[in-house]
CSV table of C-alpha atoms and ligand atoms in Angstrom, one decimal:
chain,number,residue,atom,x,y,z
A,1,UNK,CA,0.0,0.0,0.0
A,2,UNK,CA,1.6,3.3,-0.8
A,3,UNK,CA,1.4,5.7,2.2
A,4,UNK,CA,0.6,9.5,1.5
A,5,UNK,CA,2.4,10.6,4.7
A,6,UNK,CA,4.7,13.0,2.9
A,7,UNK,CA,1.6,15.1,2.3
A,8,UNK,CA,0.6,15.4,6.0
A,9,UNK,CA,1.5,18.8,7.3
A,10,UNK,CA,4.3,18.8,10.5
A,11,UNK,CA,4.3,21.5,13.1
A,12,UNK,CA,7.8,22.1,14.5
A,13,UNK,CA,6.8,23.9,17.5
A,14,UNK,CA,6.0,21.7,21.1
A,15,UNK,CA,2.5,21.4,22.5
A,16,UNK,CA,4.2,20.2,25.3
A,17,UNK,CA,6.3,23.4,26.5
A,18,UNK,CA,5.8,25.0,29.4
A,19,UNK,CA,3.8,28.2,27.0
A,20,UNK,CA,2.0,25.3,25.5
A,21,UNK,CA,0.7,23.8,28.3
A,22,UNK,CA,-0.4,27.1,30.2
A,23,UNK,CA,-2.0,28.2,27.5
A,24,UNK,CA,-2.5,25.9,25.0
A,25,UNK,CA,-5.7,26.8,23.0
A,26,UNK,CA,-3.9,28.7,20.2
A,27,UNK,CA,-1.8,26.0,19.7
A,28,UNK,CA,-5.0,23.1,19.7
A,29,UNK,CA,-6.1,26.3,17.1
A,30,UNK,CA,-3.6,26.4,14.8
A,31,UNK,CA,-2.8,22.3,14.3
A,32,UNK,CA,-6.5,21.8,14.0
A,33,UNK,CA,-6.3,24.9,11.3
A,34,UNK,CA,-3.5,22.9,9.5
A,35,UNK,CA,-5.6,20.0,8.5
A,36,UNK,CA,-7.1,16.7,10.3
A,37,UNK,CA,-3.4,14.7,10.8
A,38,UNK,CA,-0.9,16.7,11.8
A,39,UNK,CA,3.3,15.1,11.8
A,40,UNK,CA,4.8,16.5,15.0
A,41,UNK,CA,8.4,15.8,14.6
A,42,UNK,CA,9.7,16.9,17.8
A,43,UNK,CA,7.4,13.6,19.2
A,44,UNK,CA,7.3,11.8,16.2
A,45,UNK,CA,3.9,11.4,16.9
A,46,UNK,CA,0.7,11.9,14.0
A,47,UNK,CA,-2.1,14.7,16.1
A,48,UNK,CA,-5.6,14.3,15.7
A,49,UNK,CA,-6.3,17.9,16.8
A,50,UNK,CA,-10.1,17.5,15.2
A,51,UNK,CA,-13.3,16.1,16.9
A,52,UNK,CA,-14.1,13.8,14.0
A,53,UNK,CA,-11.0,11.8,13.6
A,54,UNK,CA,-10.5,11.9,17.6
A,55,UNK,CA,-13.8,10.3,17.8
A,56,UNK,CA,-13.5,7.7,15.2
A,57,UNK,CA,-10.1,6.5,16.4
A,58,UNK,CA,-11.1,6.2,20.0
A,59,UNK,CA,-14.3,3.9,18.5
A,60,UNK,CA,-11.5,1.7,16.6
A,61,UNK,CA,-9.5,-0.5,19.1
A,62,UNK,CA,-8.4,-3.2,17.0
A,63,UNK,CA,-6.6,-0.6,14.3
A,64,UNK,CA,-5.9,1.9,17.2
A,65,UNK,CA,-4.7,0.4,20.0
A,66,UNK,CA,-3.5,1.3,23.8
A,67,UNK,CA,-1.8,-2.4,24.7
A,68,UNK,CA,1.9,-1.0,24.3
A,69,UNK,CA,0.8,2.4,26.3
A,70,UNK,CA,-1.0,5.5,25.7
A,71,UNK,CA,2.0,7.7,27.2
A,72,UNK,CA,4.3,9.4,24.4
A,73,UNK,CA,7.3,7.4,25.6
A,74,UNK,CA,8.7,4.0,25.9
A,75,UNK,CA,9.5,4.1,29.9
A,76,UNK,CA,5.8,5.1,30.5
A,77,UNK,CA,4.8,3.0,28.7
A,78,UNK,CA,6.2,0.0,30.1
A,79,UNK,CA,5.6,1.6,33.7
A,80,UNK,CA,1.9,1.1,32.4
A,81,UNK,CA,2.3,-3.0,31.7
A,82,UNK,CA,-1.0,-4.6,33.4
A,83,UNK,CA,-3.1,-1.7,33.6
A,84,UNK,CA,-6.7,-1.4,31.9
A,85,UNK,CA,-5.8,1.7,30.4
A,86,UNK,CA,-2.9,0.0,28.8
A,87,UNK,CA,-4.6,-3.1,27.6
A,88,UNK,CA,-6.9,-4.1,24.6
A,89,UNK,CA,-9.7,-6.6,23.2
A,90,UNK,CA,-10.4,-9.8,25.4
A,91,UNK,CA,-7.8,-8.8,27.7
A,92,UNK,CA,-9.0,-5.5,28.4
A,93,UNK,CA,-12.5,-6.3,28.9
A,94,UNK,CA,-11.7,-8.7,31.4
A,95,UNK,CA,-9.5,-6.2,33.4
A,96,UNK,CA,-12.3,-3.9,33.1
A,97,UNK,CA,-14.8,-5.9,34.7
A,98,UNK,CA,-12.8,-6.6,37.6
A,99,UNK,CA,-13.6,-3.2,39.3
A,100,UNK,CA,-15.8,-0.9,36.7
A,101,UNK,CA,-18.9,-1.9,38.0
A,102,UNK,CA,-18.5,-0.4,41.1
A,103,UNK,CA,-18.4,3.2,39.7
A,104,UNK,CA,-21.6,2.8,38.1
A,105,UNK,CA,-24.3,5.6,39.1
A,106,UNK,CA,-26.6,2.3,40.5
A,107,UNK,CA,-23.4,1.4,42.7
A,108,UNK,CA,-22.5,4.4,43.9
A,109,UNK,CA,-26.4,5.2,45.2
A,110,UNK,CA,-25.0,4.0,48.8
A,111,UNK,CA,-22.6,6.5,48.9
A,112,UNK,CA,-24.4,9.7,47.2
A,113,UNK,CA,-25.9,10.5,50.7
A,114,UNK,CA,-22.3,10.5,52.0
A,115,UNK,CA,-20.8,12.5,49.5
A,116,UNK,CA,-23.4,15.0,49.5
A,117,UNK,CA,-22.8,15.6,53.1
A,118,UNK,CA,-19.1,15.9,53.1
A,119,UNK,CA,-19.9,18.5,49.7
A,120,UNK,CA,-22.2,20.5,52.1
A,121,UNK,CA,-20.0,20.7,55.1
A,122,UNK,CA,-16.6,21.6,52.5
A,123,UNK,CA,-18.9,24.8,51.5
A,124,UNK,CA,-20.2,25.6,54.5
A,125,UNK,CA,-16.6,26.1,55.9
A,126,UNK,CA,-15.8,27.5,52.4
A,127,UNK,CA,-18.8,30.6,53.4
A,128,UNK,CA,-17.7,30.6,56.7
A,129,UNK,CA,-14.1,32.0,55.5
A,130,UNK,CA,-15.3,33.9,52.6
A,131,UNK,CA,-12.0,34.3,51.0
A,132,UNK,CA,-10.2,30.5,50.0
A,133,UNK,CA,-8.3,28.9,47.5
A,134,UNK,CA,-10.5,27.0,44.8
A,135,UNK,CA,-7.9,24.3,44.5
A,136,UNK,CA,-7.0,23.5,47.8
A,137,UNK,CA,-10.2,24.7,50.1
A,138,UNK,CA,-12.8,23.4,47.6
A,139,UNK,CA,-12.2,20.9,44.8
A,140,UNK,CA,-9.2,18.9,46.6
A,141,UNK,CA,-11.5,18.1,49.4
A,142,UNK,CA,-14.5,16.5,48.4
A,143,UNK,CA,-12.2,13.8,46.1
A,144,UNK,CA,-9.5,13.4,48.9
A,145,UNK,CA,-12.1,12.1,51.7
A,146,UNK,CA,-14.3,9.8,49.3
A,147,UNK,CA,-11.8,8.4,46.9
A,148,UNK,CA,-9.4,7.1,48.5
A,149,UNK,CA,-11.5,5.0,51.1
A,150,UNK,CA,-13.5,4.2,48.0
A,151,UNK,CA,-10.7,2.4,46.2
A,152,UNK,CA,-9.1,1.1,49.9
A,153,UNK,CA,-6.0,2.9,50.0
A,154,UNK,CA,-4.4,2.5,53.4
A,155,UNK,CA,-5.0,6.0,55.5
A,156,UNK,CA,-0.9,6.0,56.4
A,157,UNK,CA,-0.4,6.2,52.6
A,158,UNK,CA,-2.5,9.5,51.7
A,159,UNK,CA,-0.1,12.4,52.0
A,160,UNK,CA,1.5,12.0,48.9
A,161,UNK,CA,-1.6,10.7,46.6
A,162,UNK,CA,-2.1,13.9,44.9
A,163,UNK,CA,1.4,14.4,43.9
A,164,UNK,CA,1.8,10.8,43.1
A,165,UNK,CA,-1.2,10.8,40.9
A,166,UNK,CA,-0.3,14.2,39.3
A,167,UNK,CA,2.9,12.7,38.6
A,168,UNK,CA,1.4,9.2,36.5
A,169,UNK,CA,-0.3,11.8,34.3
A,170,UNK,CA,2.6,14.3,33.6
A,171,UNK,CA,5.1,10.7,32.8
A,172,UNK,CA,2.2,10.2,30.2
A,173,UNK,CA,3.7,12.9,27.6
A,174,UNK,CA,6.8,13.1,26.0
A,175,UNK,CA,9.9,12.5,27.7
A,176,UNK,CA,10.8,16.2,28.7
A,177,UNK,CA,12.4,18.1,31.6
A,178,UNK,CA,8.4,17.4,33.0
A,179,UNK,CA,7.9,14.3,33.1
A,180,UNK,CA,12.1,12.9,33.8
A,181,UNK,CA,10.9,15.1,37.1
A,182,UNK,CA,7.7,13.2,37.9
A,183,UNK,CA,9.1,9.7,37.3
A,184,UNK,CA,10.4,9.3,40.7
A,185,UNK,CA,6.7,10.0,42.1
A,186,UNK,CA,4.7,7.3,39.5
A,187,UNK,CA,7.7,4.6,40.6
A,188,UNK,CA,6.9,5.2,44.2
A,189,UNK,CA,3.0,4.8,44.0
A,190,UNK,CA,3.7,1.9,42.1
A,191,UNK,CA,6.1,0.3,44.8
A,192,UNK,CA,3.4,2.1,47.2
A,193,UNK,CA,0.6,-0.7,45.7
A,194,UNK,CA,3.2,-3.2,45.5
A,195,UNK,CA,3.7,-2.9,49.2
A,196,UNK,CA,-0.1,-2.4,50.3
A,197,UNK,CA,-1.1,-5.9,48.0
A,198,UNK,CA,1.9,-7.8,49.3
A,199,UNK,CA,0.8,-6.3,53.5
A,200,UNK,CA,-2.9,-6.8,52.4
A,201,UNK,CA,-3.0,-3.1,54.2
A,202,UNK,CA,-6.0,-2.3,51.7
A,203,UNK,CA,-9.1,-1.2,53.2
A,204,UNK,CA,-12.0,-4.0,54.2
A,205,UNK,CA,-14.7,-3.5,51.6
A,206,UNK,CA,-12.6,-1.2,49.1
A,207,UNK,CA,-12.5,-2.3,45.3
A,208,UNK,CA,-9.0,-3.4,46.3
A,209,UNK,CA,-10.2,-5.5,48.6
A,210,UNK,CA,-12.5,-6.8,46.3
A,211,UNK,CA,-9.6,-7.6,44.0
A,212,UNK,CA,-7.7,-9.1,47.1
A,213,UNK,CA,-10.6,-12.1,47.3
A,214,UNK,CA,-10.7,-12.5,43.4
A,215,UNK,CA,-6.8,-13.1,43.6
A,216,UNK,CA,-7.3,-15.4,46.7
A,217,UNK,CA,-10.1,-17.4,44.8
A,218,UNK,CA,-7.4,-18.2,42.5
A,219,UNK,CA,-9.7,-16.0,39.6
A,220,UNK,CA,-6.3,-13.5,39.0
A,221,UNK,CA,-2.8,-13.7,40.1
A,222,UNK,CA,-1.8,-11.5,43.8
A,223,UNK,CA,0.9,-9.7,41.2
A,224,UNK,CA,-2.0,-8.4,38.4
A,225,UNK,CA,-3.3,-6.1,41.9
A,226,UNK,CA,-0.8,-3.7,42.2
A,227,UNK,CA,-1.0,-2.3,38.2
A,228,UNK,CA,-5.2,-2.6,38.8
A,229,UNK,CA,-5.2,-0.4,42.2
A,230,UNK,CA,-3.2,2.2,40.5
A,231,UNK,CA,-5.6,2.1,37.6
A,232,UNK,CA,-8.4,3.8,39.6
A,233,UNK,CA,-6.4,5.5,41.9
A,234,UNK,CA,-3.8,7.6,40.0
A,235,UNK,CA,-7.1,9.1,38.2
A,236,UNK,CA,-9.3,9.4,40.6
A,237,UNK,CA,-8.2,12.8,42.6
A,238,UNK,CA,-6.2,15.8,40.2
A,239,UNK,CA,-9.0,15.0,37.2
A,240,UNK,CA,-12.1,16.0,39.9
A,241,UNK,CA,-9.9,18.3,41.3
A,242,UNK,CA,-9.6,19.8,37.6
A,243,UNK,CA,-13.3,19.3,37.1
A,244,UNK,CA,-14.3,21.2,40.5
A,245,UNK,CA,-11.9,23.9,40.3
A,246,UNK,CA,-12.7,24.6,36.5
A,247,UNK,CA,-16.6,24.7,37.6
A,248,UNK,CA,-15.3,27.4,40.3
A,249,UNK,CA,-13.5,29.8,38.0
A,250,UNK,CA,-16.0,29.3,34.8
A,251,UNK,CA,-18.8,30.0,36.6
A,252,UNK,CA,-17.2,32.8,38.5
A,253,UNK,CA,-15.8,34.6,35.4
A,254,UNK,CA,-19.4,33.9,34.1
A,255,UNK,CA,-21.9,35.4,36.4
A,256,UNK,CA,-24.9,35.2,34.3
A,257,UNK,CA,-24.4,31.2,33.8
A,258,UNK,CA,-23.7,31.2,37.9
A,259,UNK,CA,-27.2,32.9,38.0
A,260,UNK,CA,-29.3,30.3,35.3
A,261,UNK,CA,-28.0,27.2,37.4
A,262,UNK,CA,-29.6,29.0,40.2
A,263,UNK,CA,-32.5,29.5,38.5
A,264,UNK,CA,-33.0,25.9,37.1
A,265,UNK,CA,-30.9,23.6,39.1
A,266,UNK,CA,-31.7,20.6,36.2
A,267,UNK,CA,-29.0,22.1,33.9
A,268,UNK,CA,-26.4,20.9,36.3
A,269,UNK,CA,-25.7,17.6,34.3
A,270,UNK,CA,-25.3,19.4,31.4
A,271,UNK,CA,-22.8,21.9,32.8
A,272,UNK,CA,-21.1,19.5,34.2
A,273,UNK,CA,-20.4,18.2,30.5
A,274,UNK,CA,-19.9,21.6,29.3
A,275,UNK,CA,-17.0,22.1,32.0
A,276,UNK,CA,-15.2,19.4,30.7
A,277,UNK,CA,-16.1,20.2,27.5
A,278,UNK,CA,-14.3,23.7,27.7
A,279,UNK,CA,-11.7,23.0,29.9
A,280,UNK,CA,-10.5,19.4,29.4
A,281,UNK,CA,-9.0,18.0,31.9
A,282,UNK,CA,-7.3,15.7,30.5
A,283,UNK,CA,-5.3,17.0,27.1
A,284,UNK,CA,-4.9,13.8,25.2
A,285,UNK,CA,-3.4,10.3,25.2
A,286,UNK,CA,-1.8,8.6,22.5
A,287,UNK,CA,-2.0,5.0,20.5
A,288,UNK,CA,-0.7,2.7,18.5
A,289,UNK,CA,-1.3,2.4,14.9
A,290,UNK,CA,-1.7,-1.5,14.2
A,291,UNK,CA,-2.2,-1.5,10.7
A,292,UNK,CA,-2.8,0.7,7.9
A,293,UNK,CA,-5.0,2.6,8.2
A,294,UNK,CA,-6.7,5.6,6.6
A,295,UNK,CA,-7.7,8.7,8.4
A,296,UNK,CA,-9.3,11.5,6.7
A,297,UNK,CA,-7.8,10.7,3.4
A,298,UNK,CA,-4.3,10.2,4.6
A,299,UNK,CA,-3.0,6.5,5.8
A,300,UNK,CA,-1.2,6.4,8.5
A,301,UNK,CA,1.8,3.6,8.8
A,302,UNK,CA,1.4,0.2,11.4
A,303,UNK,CA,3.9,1.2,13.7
A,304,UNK,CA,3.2,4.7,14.2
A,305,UNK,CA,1.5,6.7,17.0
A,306,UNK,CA,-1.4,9.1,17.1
A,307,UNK,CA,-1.9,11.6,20.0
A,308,UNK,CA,-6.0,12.0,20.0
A,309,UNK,CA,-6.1,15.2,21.8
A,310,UNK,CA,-9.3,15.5,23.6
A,311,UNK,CA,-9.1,18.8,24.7
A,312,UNK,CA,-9.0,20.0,21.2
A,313,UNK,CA,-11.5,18.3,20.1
A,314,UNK,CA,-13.9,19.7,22.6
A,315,UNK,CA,-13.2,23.1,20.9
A,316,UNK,CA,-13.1,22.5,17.2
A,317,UNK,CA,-15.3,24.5,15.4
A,318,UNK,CA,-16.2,22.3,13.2
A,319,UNK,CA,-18.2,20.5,15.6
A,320,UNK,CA,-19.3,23.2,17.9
A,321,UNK,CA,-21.1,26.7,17.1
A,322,UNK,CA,-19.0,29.1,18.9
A,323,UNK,CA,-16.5,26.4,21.0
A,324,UNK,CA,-14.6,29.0,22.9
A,325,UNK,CA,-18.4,30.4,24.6
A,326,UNK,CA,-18.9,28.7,27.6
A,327,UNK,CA,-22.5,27.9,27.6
A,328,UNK,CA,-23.9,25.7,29.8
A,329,UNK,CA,-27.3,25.7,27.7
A,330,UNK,CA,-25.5,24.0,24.8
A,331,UNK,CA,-25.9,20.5,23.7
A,332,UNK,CA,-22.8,19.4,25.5
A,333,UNK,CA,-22.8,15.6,26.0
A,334,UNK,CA,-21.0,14.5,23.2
A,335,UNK,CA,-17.9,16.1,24.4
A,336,UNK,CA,-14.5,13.6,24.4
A,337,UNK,CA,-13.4,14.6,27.8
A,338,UNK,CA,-13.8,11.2,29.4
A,339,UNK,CA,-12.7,9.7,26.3
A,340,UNK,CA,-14.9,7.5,23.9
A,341,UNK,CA,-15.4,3.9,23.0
A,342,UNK,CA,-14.0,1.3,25.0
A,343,UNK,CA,-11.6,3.4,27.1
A,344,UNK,CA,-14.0,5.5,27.7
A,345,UNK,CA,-13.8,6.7,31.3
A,346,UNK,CA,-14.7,4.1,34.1
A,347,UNK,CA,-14.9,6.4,37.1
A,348,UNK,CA,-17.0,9.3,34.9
A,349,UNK,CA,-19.8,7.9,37.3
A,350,UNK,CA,-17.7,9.2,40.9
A,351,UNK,CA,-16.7,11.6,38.9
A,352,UNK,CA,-20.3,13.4,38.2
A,353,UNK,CA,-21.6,12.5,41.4
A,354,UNK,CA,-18.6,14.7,43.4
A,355,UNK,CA,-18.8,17.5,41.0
A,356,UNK,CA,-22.5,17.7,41.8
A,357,UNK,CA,-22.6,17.1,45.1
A,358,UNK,CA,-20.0,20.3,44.8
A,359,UNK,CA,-22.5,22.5,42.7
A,360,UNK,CA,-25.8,22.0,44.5
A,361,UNK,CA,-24.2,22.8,48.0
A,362,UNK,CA,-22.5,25.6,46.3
A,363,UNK,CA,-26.0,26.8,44.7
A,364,UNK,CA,-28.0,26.3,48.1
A,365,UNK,CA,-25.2,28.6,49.8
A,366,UNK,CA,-23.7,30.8,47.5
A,367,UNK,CA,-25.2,33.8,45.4
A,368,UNK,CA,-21.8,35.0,43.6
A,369,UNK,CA,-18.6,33.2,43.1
A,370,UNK,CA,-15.7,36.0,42.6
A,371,UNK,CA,-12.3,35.0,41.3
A,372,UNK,CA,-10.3,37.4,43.4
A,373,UNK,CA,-6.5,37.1,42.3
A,374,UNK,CA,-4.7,35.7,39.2
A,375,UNK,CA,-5.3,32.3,39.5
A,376,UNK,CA,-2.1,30.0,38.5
A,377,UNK,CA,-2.2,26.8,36.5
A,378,UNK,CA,-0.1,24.0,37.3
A,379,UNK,CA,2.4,22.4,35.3
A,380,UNK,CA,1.5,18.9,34.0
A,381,UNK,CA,2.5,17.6,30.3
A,382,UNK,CA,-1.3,15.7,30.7
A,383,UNK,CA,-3.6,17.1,33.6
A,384,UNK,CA,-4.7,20.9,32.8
A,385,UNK,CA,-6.1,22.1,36.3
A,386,UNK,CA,-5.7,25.0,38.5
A,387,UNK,CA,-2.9,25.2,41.3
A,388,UNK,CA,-4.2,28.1,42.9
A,389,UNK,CA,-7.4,29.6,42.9
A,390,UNK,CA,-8.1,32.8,45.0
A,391,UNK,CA,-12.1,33.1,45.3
A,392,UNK,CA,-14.5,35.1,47.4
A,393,UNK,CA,-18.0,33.3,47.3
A,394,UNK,CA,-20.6,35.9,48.3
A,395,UNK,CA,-23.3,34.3,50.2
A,396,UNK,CA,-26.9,34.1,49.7
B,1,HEM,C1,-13.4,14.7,35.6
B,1,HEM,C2,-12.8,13.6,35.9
B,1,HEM,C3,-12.2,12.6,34.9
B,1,HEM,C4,-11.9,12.8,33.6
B,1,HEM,C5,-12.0,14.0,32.8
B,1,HEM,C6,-11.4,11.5,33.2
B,1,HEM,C7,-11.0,11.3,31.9
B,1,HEM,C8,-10.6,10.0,31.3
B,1,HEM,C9,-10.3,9.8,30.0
B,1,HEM,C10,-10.2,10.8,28.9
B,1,HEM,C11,-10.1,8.4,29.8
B,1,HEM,C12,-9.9,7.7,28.5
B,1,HEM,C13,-8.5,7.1,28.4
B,1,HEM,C14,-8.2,6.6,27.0
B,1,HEM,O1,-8.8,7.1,26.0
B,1,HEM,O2,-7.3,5.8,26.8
B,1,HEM,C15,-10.3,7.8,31.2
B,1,HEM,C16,-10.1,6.5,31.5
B,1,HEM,C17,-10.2,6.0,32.7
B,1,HEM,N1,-10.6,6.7,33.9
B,1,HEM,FE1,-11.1,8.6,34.0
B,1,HEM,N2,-11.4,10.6,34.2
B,1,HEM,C18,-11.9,11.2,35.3
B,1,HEM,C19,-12.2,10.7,36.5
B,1,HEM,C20,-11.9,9.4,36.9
B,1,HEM,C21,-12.0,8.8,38.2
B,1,HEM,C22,-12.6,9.6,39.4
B,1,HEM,C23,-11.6,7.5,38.1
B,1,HEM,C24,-11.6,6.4,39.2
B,1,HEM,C25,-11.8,6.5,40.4
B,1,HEM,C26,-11.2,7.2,36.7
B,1,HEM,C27,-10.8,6.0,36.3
B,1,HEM,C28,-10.5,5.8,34.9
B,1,HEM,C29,-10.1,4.5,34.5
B,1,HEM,C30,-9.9,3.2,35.3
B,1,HEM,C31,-9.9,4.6,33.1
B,1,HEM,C32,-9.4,3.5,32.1
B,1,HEM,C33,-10.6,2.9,31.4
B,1,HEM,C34,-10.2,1.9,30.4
B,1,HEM,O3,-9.0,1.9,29.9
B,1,HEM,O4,-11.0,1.1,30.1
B,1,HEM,N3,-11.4,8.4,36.0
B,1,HEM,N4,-10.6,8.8,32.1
């Protein structure tokens, strides 16, 4: 088959600076402006900065697949070996069933009480200070007392959870100055798992636990745990605390959309999508091409990689009237933000649960959200999410 990759246009620059990855919506702009495949060199890696191509490769597995990794390079990748996320076809769904079904909205119903609580008495301290942080005060809380317990990480192992989990995201991009930084903190969660499946320290109930008595009934091997814990918990905390805090400032930059969630509290699922939608938090993951294959004209080499970036695809305006408008009255579901097809997100469940539990304690308490300072962003080639966010909420 004769491959027409000399005809897809390369960008030279890196969407993985640190300019890039503060602000990195001019760049999403221009490769989606420079066609549907973009070369970049500097990765030797094919973009999919558009929605249509994002989506269709996400719904093919078998010619895109994520068994040798979805991170941009090879010690990531192999860091990844066991995981869900890593994994494809038989082997994947049978991973996935291990512990999916326990962050379905059915499943979680027993804790939704629970979480609703902890949401209201966050906020109520939130009010009670006036001025806080929207990272730390607000959308780190809610995630770091239900997750872990959830997923039956030991409580002498939390304080470093957040960094650890920030740090399996940034390893996911290239291999720059970021992620040669962050290695050290992904080994050490990974040893951390080892350690907690080896002690059988996991918490009585937990999905590990759950995984514990499926490896004791001889239905998986004690060494498949570790690479499965760290599945669902190296996600489960900086992508709600993205979601959360990207609520906060959106919908404290946008006072009128503050004030029609007030007024009709049934547009908070959609919001919800149109947060993610606008502000992805994840940026994009890669896979591996396993046979030619054509994409939008162009065919793309077995062998090579594609980076499906979701959070351009959220904005391309060939998909959405207006993308850059947040609008929380727009038909947002269709977003990629948790993904598509058979990766598609397992925890969007606990996910949409904390981030509601989060806006309806917010809208019973507060009238105006103000963003008071600059907020900062923090630095992570894969997570976009605040690290600082100075707020006033202005009671009701
Ligand atoms: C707003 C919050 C979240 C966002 C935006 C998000 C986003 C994503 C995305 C884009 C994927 C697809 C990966 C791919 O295409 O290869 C994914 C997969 C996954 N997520 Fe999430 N996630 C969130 C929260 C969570 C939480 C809270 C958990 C668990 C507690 C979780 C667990 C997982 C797992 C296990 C997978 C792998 C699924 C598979 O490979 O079959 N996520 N997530």
């Amino acid at each position: 088959m004769k491959l027409s990759s000399s005809v897809i246009p390369a960008d030279p620059t890196d969407v993985y600076a640190p300019d890039a990855i503060l602000d990195p919506y001019p760049h999403y702009a221009r490769l989606r402006g420079m066609g549907p495949v973009v070369w970049l060199p500097r990765h030797r890696v094919y973009a999919l900065p558009r929605y249509a191509e994002c989506k269709a490769t996400l719904r093919d597995d078998e010619s895109f697949t994520s068994t040798g990794g979805v991170a941009l390079n090879p010690i990531s990748n192999r860091l990844s070996r066991g995981t869900t996320l890593a994994s494809d076809g038989a082997e994947h769904s049978a991973r996935r069933k291990l512990l999916a079904h326990r962050l379905l909205p059915r499943a979680l119903r027993s804790i939704s009480e629970t979480v609703d609580e902890q949401a209201a008495a966050i906020v109520d301290a939130a009010v009670r200070r006036g001025v806080v942080d929207g990272v730390a005060d607000l959308a780190t809380a809610l995630p770091s007392a239900i997750v872990p317990d959830l997923v039956g990480w030991p409580r002498d192992g939390r304080e470093h959870l957040i960094d650890w989990g920030g740090a399996t995201f940034d390893v996911l991009g290239p291999l720059n100055g970021q992620a040669v930084k962050a290695m050290p903190g992904t080994v050490r969660m990974l040893r951390f798992a080892r350690r907690v499946i080896r002690d059988r320290t996991v918490l009585d109930g937990s999905m590990a636990h759950e995984l514990l008595c499926a490896a004791d009934a001889g239905t998986l091997s004690h060494g498949e745990l570790p690479a499965l814990m760290v599945d669902y918990i190296a996600p489960s905390l900086d992508t709600t605390i993205s979601a959360i805090s990207n609520a906060l400032y959106l919908f404290g930059t946008h006072p009128d959309q503050w004030q029609m969630l007030r007024d009709d509290d049934t547009l908070i699922p959609n919001a919800i999508n149109e947060v993610i939608r606008y502000e992805s938090p994840l940026r994009g993951f890669g896979r591996k091409v396993a046979r030619d294959v054509e994409i939008a004209g162009t065919t793309l080499p077995a062998g090579s990689r594609v980076l499906v970036l979701y959070a351009s695809a959220n904005r391309d305006e060939l998909e959405w009237d207006d993308p850059d408008t947040f609008d929380i009255r727009r038909d947002a579901g269709r977003h990629l933000g948790f993904g598509n097809g058979a990766h598609a997100c397992a925890g969007q469940g606990l996910a949409r649960l904390e981030t509601t539990a989060m806006l309806r304690a917010l809208l019973h308490r507060v009238d105006r959200i103000e963003v008071t300072g600059r907020p900062t962003w923090a630095m992570n080639n894969v997570i976009r999410r605040h690290e600082r966010l100075p707020l006033r909420l202005v009671a009701g």
